[in-house]
PDB file of C-alpha atoms in Angstrom:
ATOM      1  CA  MET A   1      42.886  28.268 166.474  1.00  0.00           C
ATOM      2  CA  LEU A   2      39.711  26.551 167.662  1.00  0.00           C
ATOM      3  CA  PRO A   3      37.272  28.477 169.859  1.00  0.00           C
ATOM      4  CA  PRO A   4      37.117  27.382 173.535  1.00  0.00           C
ATOM      5  CA  CYS A   5      34.017  25.242 172.967  1.00  0.00           C
ATOM      6  CA  ARG A   6      35.916  23.082 170.444  1.00  0.00           C
ATOM      7  CA  ARG A   7      39.353  22.732 172.032  1.00  0.00           C
ATOM      8  CA  ASN A   8      38.611  19.318 173.533  1.00  0.00           C
ATOM      9  CA  SER A   9      36.459  17.989 170.731  1.00  0.00           C
ATOM     10  CA  VAL A  10      37.027  16.085 167.520  1.00  0.00           C
ATOM     11  CA  PRO A  11      34.444  17.361 165.000  1.00  0.00           C
ATOM     12  CA  HIS A  12      33.504  15.135 162.073  1.00  0.00           C
ATOM     13  CA  ALA A  13      31.018  15.520 159.269  1.00  0.00           C
ATOM     14  CA  ALA A  14      28.313  12.862 159.246  1.00  0.00           C
ATOM     15  CA  PHE A  15      28.443   9.923 156.868  1.00  0.00           C
ATOM     16  CA  ASP A  16      25.728  10.131 154.207  1.00  0.00           C
ATOM     17  CA  ILE A  17      23.819   6.831 154.458  1.00  0.00           C
ATOM     18  CA  ASN A  18      20.320   5.422 154.263  1.00  0.00           C
ATOM     19  CA  VAL A  19      19.387   4.445 157.809  1.00  0.00           C
ATOM     20  CA  THR A  20      17.567   1.132 158.135  1.00  0.00           C
ATOM     21  CA  ARG A  21      17.545   0.667 161.884  1.00  0.00           C
ATOM     22  CA  THR A  22      19.422   2.272 164.782  1.00  0.00           C
ATOM     23  CA  CYS A  23      19.173  -0.577 167.291  1.00  0.00           C
ATOM     24  CA  GLY A  24      22.686  -1.325 168.561  1.00  0.00           C
ATOM     25  CA  CYS A  25      24.328   1.797 167.112  1.00  0.00           C
ATOM     26  CA  GLY A  26      25.586   2.971 170.492  1.00  0.00           C
ATOM     27  CA  ASP A  27      27.115  -0.415 171.193  1.00  0.00           C
ATOM     28  CA  ALA A  28      28.725  -0.443 167.748  1.00  0.00           C
ATOM     29  CA  PHE A  29      30.130   3.054 168.365  1.00  0.00           C
ATOM     30  CA  ASN A  30      31.616   1.927 171.681  1.00  0.00           C
ATOM     31  CA  ALA A  31      33.123  -1.176 170.051  1.00  0.00           C
ATOM     32  CA  GLY A  32      34.671   0.901 167.267  1.00  0.00           C
ATOM     33  CA  PHE A  33      36.054   3.360 169.809  1.00  0.00           C
ATOM     34  CA  ALA A  34      37.561   0.548 171.891  1.00  0.00           C
ATOM     35  CA  ALA A  35      39.080  -0.998 168.751  1.00  0.00           C
ATOM     36  CA  GLY A  36      40.629   2.335 167.799  1.00  0.00           C
ATOM     37  CA  LEU A  37      42.225   2.625 171.223  1.00  0.00           C
ATOM     38  CA  LEU A  38      43.482  -0.968 171.092  1.00  0.00           C
ATOM     39  CA  TYR A  39      45.018  -0.414 167.652  1.00  0.00           C
ATOM     40  CA  GLY A  40      46.749   2.753 168.867  1.00  0.00           C
ATOM     41  CA  LEU A  41      44.886   5.140 166.575  1.00  0.00           C
ATOM     42  CA  ASN A  42      44.957   8.853 167.363  1.00  0.00           C
ATOM     43  CA  ALA A  43      41.862  10.671 168.672  1.00  0.00           C
ATOM     44  CA  GLU A  44      40.586  11.663 165.228  1.00  0.00           C
ATOM     45  CA  GLU A  45      41.073   8.185 163.728  1.00  0.00           C
ATOM     46  CA  THR A  46      39.533   6.493 166.765  1.00  0.00           C
ATOM     47  CA  THR A  47      36.476   8.738 166.632  1.00  0.00           C
ATOM     48  CA  ARG A  48      36.073   8.165 162.889  1.00  0.00           C
ATOM     49  CA  LEU A  49      36.319   4.382 163.339  1.00  0.00           C
ATOM     50  CA  ALA A  50      33.701   4.519 166.093  1.00  0.00           C
ATOM     51  CA  GLN A  51      31.425   6.680 163.959  1.00  0.00           C
ATOM     52  CA  ALA A  52      31.815   4.363 160.952  1.00  0.00           C
ATOM     53  CA  SER A  53      31.092   1.293 163.085  1.00  0.00           C
ATOM     54  CA  SER A  54      27.876   2.876 164.308  1.00  0.00           C
ATOM     55  CA  VAL A  55      26.846   4.039 160.844  1.00  0.00           C
ATOM     56  CA  LEU A  56      27.431   0.626 159.277  1.00  0.00           C
ATOM     57  CA  ASN A  57      25.286  -0.908 161.999  1.00  0.00           C
ATOM     58  CA  ALA A  58      22.495   1.523 161.081  1.00  0.00           C
ATOM     59  CA  THR A  59      22.503   0.310 157.463  1.00  0.00           C
ATOM     60  CA  GLY A  60      21.530  -3.249 158.401  1.00  0.00           C
ATOM     61  CA  LEU A  61      18.200  -4.687 159.448  1.00  0.00           C
ATOM     62  CA  GLY A  62      18.713  -6.020 162.957  1.00  0.00           C
ATOM     63  CA  SER A  63      21.174  -5.158 165.674  1.00  0.00           C
ATOM     64  CA  LYS A  64      24.164  -6.890 164.028  1.00  0.00           C
ATOM     65  CA  ALA A  65      23.300  -6.948 160.328  1.00  0.00           C
ATOM     66  CA  GLY A  66      25.513  -3.994 159.355  1.00  0.00           C
ATOM     67  CA  ILE A  67      28.493  -5.018 161.475  1.00  0.00           C
ATOM     68  CA  VAL A  68      31.540  -5.850 159.360  1.00  0.00           C
ATOM     69  CA  ASN A  69      35.214  -6.530 160.060  1.00  0.00           C
ATOM     70  CA  LEU A  70      37.923  -3.904 160.525  1.00  0.00           C
ATOM     71  CA  LYS A  71      39.169  -4.097 156.930  1.00  0.00           C
ATOM     72  CA  GLU A  72      35.672  -3.479 155.537  1.00  0.00           C
ATOM     73  CA  THR A  73      35.043  -0.667 158.017  1.00  0.00           C
ATOM     74  CA  LEU A  74      38.272   1.089 157.005  1.00  0.00           C
ATOM     75  CA  SER A  75      37.343   0.628 153.354  1.00  0.00           C
ATOM     76  CA  PHE A  76      33.946   2.201 154.059  1.00  0.00           C
ATOM     77  CA  ILE A  77      35.640   5.213 155.702  1.00  0.00           C
ATOM     78  CA  GLU A  78      37.862   5.736 152.658  1.00  0.00           C
ATOM     79  CA  GLY A  79      35.021   5.646 150.152  1.00  0.00           C
ATOM     80  CA  ALA A  80      32.056   7.012 152.082  1.00  0.00           C
ATOM     81  CA  ARG A  81      30.266  10.232 151.269  1.00  0.00           C
ATOM     82  CA  VAL A  82      29.784  12.723 154.061  1.00  0.00           C
ATOM     83  CA  SER A  83      26.703  14.889 154.430  1.00  0.00           C
ATOM     84  CA  GLN A  84      28.543  18.173 154.949  1.00  0.00           C
ATOM     85  CA  SER A  85      31.782  19.625 156.185  1.00  0.00           C
ATOM     86  CA  LEU A  86      31.879  21.212 159.592  1.00  0.00           C
ATOM     87  CA  LYS A  87      33.004  24.759 160.101  1.00  0.00           C
ATOM     88  CA  PRO A  88      36.008  24.699 162.457  1.00  0.00           C
ATOM     89  CA  ASP A  89      34.883  27.880 164.235  1.00  0.00           C
ATOM     90  CA  ALA A  90      31.250  26.779 164.779  1.00  0.00           C
ATOM     91  CA  CYS A  91      30.109  25.878 168.293  1.00  0.00           C
TER      92      CYS A  91
END
């Protein structure tokens, strides 16, 4: 069972990428989150899609350079390295 501080959260390990620029990452996260909701994904999948959208944006030079389509974003999620696993009991 998750501790009280984690009961309403969806923890994810960070994607391991080389950041080029973070301009537009928040917007990309919001777009990925909205897409996840529109496609009927569950909370974990929606959060992961949002995170991947933001991360891909950070790999490009310019506010839209790393933005790709849904198929490429899902492919990135499947093959991406993560920086570390999260401990489920950590707050």
